[in-house]
Amino acid sequence: MRDQRAEEFARCAVALAAELHAVRHDAAVAVDPEDPWAVPAPTGDDPFAPSLPGREGIFDQALSNGLAAIVAFEWPGEESDKGFVLPARALLKVIAGHDPATDGVVLLPDKHQAPEIPQDDTKPMFQPHPRPLARYTRIDVRTLQNGIDASQAARHGRGVGGLQRRHIEALLALDSHKSLRVMGEEQADQIRETALRGDAVERERAAEYLERIGEEEASRRAAHVENPNAWHPKHNPDGHDLDTCPVCEYEAFCVDGLAPIAGRVGHGQCLVCTYTRTPDAAEEEGFAEHLAWILGK
């Protein structure tokens, strides 16, 4: 289970990562018309997401919580002073102080690597590697300190922010530390919540539309519905039979594809009430049905 610091780091870091991905995508599609094969990637010094409100505060919140979690894990007690958690700048000094000869970049080895397997002289052909490969968390102290400086003006009403891509990249690198490693789970949670909220809104919209066209019109449409994606062994081997719509309850849901998990729920659109189930919503519903099936067994 995540602790509170890891939770705060995850929520903020995922939001920044999403904006960083959008910046990279925009750069990728901004092709030079004189050289269509040249796709210049943004450099680390490029401004980061100037249209994202509060980006400096999000950066500071993620950094403070991430560093506090790391320091508390590596050197318990040094993350606070007189009962107060140190600010991000001071936490970076604590980290740098434990490895001062790194020229601004600290590599923290993973304390929880796999244990060595005892050697067995009777089976020399199956000897394991003498020691596991090292795993490190890269903490770019100098870049993160510069990121703090770049965010201060906007956070304290002294001007605009100056965060750059390199600051965000250095922040996201913290997630490889044992005390964190939470961004993947947070991203999955956000996708799940977004899919469920969106599906609830879509069902409500379809129900309102169904009420507007009336029962007679809905029945007429259901009686004359034709499946545009019907299965055919030669012409449409990826097609599917019509499914029952969860909103109007007619067998008029045109399935475009199945959820990856267990393949029990399809995504597509109802041909009567126009309810649309997205692939993400289908995956969540498919997972729930699959879990219920397992528990039932």
Coordinates of C-alpha atoms in Angstrom, one line a residue:
M1 CA 0.0 0.0 0.0
R2 CA 1.3 3.5 -0.8
D3 CA 2.1 5.9 1.9
Q4 CA 0.8 9.5 1.9
R5 CA 4.0 11.0 0.4
A6 CA 4.1 8.5 -2.4
E7 CA 0.4 9.2 -3.1
E8 CA 1.1 12.9 -3.4
F9 CA 4.1 12.4 -5.5
A10 CA 2.2 10.0 -7.8
R11 CA -0.8 12.3 -8.4
C12 CA 1.4 15.3 -9.2
A13 CA 4.1 13.5 -11.2
V14 CA 1.5 11.7 -13.4
A15 CA -0.1 15.1 -14.3
L16 CA 3.3 16.5 -15.2
A17 CA 4.2 13.4 -17.2
A18 CA 1.0 13.7 -19.2
E19 CA 1.9 17.3 -20.1
L20 CA 5.5 16.3 -21.0
H21 CA 4.1 13.6 -23.3
A22 CA 1.9 16.2 -25.0
V23 CA 4.9 18.5 -25.5
R24 CA 6.8 15.6 -27.2
H25 CA 3.8 14.8 -29.4
D26 CA 3.4 18.4 -30.5
A27 CA 7.1 18.5 -31.3
A28 CA 6.8 15.3 -33.3
V29 CA 4.0 16.6 -35.5
A30 CA 5.6 20.0 -36.1
V31 CA 7.5 18.9 -39.2
D32 CA 9.7 21.3 -41.2
P33 CA 7.9 21.6 -44.6
E34 CA 11.2 22.0 -46.3
D35 CA 12.5 18.7 -44.8
P36 CA 9.5 16.4 -44.0
W37 CA 11.8 13.7 -42.7
A38 CA 13.4 15.9 -40.1
V39 CA 11.4 15.8 -36.8
P40 CA 13.3 17.9 -34.3
A41 CA 12.8 16.7 -30.8
P42 CA 12.5 19.4 -28.1
T43 CA 15.6 19.9 -26.0
G44 CA 15.7 19.8 -22.2
D45 CA 16.0 23.5 -22.1
D46 CA 12.6 24.1 -23.8
P47 CA 9.9 25.6 -21.7
F48 CA 7.6 23.1 -20.0
A49 CA 3.8 23.2 -20.7
P50 CA 3.3 27.0 -20.4
S51 CA -0.5 26.5 -20.7
L52 CA -0.7 24.2 -17.7
P53 CA -2.1 26.3 -14.7
G54 CA -0.2 25.9 -11.5
R55 CA 2.6 23.8 -13.0
E56 CA 5.2 25.3 -10.6
G57 CA 3.1 24.3 -7.6
I58 CA 2.5 20.8 -8.9
F59 CA 6.2 20.5 -9.5
D60 CA 7.1 21.7 -6.0
Q61 CA 4.5 19.3 -4.4
A62 CA 5.7 16.3 -6.3
L63 CA 9.4 17.1 -5.6
S64 CA 8.9 17.8 -1.8
N65 CA 6.9 14.6 -1.3
G66 CA 9.1 12.4 -3.4
L67 CA 12.3 13.6 -1.8
A68 CA 10.9 13.3 1.7
A69 CA 9.9 9.7 0.9
I70 CA 13.4 8.9 -0.4
V71 CA 15.3 10.5 2.5
A72 CA 13.0 8.8 5.1
F73 CA 13.7 5.5 3.4
E74 CA 17.4 5.9 3.0
W75 CA 18.3 7.8 6.2
P76 CA 15.3 7.6 8.6
G77 CA 14.9 10.8 10.7
E78 CA 17.0 13.0 8.4
E79 CA 13.9 14.1 6.4
S80 CA 12.7 16.3 9.3
D81 CA 14.0 18.8 11.8
K82 CA 12.3 19.4 15.2
G83 CA 9.2 17.6 13.9
F84 CA 8.9 19.5 10.6
V85 CA 9.7 18.0 7.3
L86 CA 12.5 19.7 5.5
P87 CA 11.7 21.7 2.3
A88 CA 12.8 20.3 -1.0
R89 CA 16.0 22.3 -1.2
A90 CA 17.2 21.1 2.2
L91 CA 16.3 17.5 1.3
L92 CA 18.4 17.7 -1.8
K93 CA 21.3 18.9 0.4
V94 CA 20.8 15.9 2.7
I95 CA 21.0 13.6 -0.3
A96 CA 24.0 15.4 -1.8
G97 CA 25.8 15.3 1.6
H98 CA 25.7 11.6 1.7
D99 CA 27.6 11.4 -1.6
P100 CA 29.4 14.7 -2.1
A101 CA 31.8 13.5 -4.9
T102 CA 29.1 13.1 -7.5
D103 CA 29.3 16.5 -9.2
G104 CA 25.6 17.1 -8.8
V105 CA 24.2 13.7 -9.7
V106 CA 23.6 11.1 -7.0
L107 CA 23.1 7.4 -7.8
L108 CA 21.3 5.7 -5.0
P109 CA 21.7 1.9 -5.2
D110 CA 18.7 -0.3 -4.6
K111 CA 19.0 -1.6 -1.0
H112 CA 16.6 -4.5 -1.8
Q113 CA 18.2 -6.4 -4.6
A114 CA 17.7 -10.1 -4.9
P115 CA 19.9 -12.1 -2.5
E116 CA 22.8 -14.0 -3.8
I117 CA 22.2 -17.7 -4.5
P118 CA 24.6 -20.0 -2.7
Q119 CA 27.2 -21.7 -4.9
D120 CA 26.8 -25.4 -5.5
D121 CA 30.1 -27.1 -6.5
T122 CA 28.3 -30.2 -7.6
K123 CA 26.5 -28.4 -10.4
P124 CA 29.0 -26.1 -12.0
M125 CA 27.0 -25.8 -15.3
F126 CA 24.1 -24.1 -13.5
Q127 CA 26.0 -21.4 -11.5
P128 CA 24.1 -18.1 -11.1
H129 CA 25.7 -14.8 -11.7
P130 CA 27.9 -14.1 -8.7
R131 CA 25.9 -11.0 -7.8
P132 CA 22.8 -9.4 -9.0
L133 CA 23.0 -6.4 -11.4
A134 CA 23.0 -3.1 -9.6
R135 CA 19.9 -0.9 -9.8
Y136 CA 20.1 2.8 -9.1
T137 CA 17.9 5.8 -8.7
R138 CA 19.3 8.8 -10.5
I139 CA 18.9 12.0 -8.5
D140 CA 20.1 15.0 -10.5
V141 CA 20.5 17.4 -7.5
R142 CA 21.8 20.3 -9.5
T143 CA 18.9 20.2 -12.1
L144 CA 16.3 19.8 -9.4
Q145 CA 17.7 22.7 -7.4
N146 CA 17.6 24.8 -10.6
G147 CA 14.0 23.7 -11.0
I148 CA 13.1 25.0 -7.5
D149 CA 14.7 28.3 -8.5
A150 CA 12.8 28.4 -11.7
S151 CA 9.5 27.9 -10.0
Q152 CA 9.8 30.4 -7.2
A153 CA 8.9 33.6 -9.1
A154 CA 5.4 32.2 -10.2
R155 CA 4.8 30.5 -6.8
H156 CA 5.4 33.7 -4.8
G157 CA 4.0 36.3 -7.1
R158 CA 7.2 37.7 -8.4
G159 CA 6.8 36.9 -12.1
V160 CA 6.3 34.0 -14.5
G161 CA 7.6 30.5 -14.1
G162 CA 10.6 29.1 -15.9
L163 CA 10.3 25.4 -15.6
Q164 CA 11.9 23.4 -18.4
R165 CA 11.6 19.9 -19.7
R166 CA 14.8 18.9 -18.0
H167 CA 13.4 19.8 -14.6
I168 CA 10.4 17.5 -15.2
E169 CA 12.5 14.7 -16.5
A170 CA 14.8 14.9 -13.4
L171 CA 11.7 14.8 -11.2
L172 CA 10.1 11.8 -13.0
A173 CA 13.4 9.9 -12.6
L174 CA 12.8 9.8 -8.8
D175 CA 10.0 7.3 -9.3
S176 CA 12.5 4.4 -9.8
H177 CA 13.3 4.6 -6.1
K178 CA 12.1 1.8 -3.9
S179 CA 10.0 4.2 -1.7
L180 CA 8.1 5.4 -4.7
R181 CA 7.6 3.3 -7.9
V182 CA 4.0 4.5 -7.9
M183 CA 3.5 6.3 -11.2
G184 CA 2.4 3.3 -13.2
E185 CA -0.2 2.4 -10.6
E186 CA -1.5 6.0 -10.4
Q187 CA -1.7 6.2 -14.2
A188 CA -3.8 3.0 -14.3
D189 CA -6.0 4.3 -11.5
Q190 CA -6.6 7.5 -13.4
I191 CA -7.4 5.7 -16.6
R192 CA -9.8 3.5 -14.7
E193 CA -11.6 6.4 -13.0
T194 CA -11.8 8.4 -16.1
A195 CA -13.3 5.5 -18.0
L196 CA -15.9 4.8 -15.3
R197 CA -16.9 8.5 -15.0
G198 CA -17.1 8.9 -18.7
D199 CA -19.2 5.8 -19.1
A200 CA -21.6 7.0 -16.4
V201 CA -22.0 10.3 -18.3
E202 CA -22.5 8.5 -21.6
R203 CA -25.2 6.2 -20.1
E204 CA -27.1 9.2 -18.8
R205 CA -26.9 11.0 -22.1
A206 CA -28.1 7.9 -24.0
A207 CA -31.0 7.5 -21.5
E208 CA -32.0 11.1 -22.1
Y209 CA -31.9 10.6 -25.8
L210 CA -33.9 7.4 -25.5
E211 CA -36.6 9.3 -23.5
R212 CA -36.7 12.0 -26.2
I213 CA -37.3 9.7 -29.1
G214 CA -39.9 7.7 -27.2
E215 CA -40.6 4.0 -26.8
E216 CA -42.5 3.7 -30.1
E217 CA -39.5 5.1 -32.1
A218 CA -37.1 3.0 -30.2
S219 CA -39.1 -0.2 -30.9
R220 CA -39.3 0.7 -34.6
R221 CA -35.5 1.2 -34.8
A222 CA -34.9 -2.1 -32.9
A223 CA -37.2 -4.0 -35.3
H224 CA -35.3 -2.8 -38.4
V225 CA -31.8 -2.7 -37.0
E226 CA -29.1 -4.2 -39.2
N227 CA -25.6 -5.1 -38.0
P228 CA -23.0 -3.2 -39.9
N229 CA -20.2 -5.2 -38.3
A230 CA -21.7 -8.7 -38.6
W231 CA -19.2 -11.6 -38.6
H232 CA -18.5 -13.3 -41.9
P233 CA -15.8 -16.0 -42.2
K234 CA -14.4 -14.5 -45.4
H235 CA -15.5 -10.8 -45.7
N236 CA -15.4 -9.8 -42.0
P237 CA -13.7 -12.4 -39.8
D238 CA -13.3 -9.7 -37.1
G239 CA -17.0 -9.0 -36.9
H240 CA -19.4 -9.7 -34.0
D241 CA -23.0 -10.4 -33.4
L242 CA -25.2 -7.6 -32.0
D243 CA -25.2 -7.4 -28.2
T244 CA -27.8 -6.2 -25.7
C245 CA -27.5 -2.6 -24.9
P246 CA -27.3 -1.8 -21.2
V247 CA -29.3 1.4 -21.6
C248 CA -32.2 0.6 -23.9
E249 CA -32.0 -3.2 -23.4
Y250 CA -32.5 -3.9 -27.1
E251 CA -30.3 -6.3 -28.9
A252 CA -28.9 -3.5 -31.0
F253 CA -25.4 -2.8 -29.6
C254 CA -22.9 -2.9 -32.5
V255 CA -19.7 -4.4 -31.2
D256 CA -16.5 -3.1 -32.8
G257 CA -14.2 -5.1 -30.6
L258 CA -13.8 -7.0 -27.3
A259 CA -12.1 -5.9 -24.0
P260 CA -8.6 -7.3 -23.8
I261 CA -9.3 -8.9 -20.4
A262 CA -11.3 -12.2 -20.8
G263 CA -13.0 -10.8 -23.9
R264 CA -16.4 -10.7 -22.3
V265 CA -17.4 -7.1 -23.0
G266 CA -17.5 -5.3 -26.3
H267 CA -16.9 -1.7 -27.2
G268 CA -19.0 0.0 -29.8
Q269 CA -22.3 1.9 -30.2
C270 CA -26.0 1.1 -29.8
L271 CA -28.0 1.5 -33.0
V272 CA -31.1 2.5 -31.1
C273 CA -30.2 4.8 -28.3
T274 CA -26.7 5.7 -29.5
Y275 CA -25.0 4.7 -26.3
T276 CA -21.3 4.4 -26.9
R277 CA -18.9 2.3 -24.8
T278 CA -15.3 3.1 -25.2
P279 CA -12.5 0.5 -25.2
D280 CA -11.4 1.7 -21.7
A281 CA -14.9 1.4 -20.3
A282 CA -15.2 -2.1 -21.9
E283 CA -12.0 -3.1 -20.3
E284 CA -13.1 -2.0 -16.9
E285 CA -16.5 -3.8 -17.2
G286 CA -14.8 -6.8 -18.6
F287 CA -12.4 -7.0 -15.7
A288 CA -15.3 -6.7 -13.2
E289 CA -17.1 -9.5 -14.9
H290 CA -14.0 -11.6 -15.1
L291 CA -13.4 -11.0 -11.4
A292 CA -17.0 -11.9 -10.5
W293 CA -16.6 -15.1 -12.6
I294 CA -13.4 -16.1 -10.7
L295 CA -15.0 -15.4 -7.3
G296 CA -18.1 -17.4 -8.4
K297 CA -15.9 -20.4 -9.2

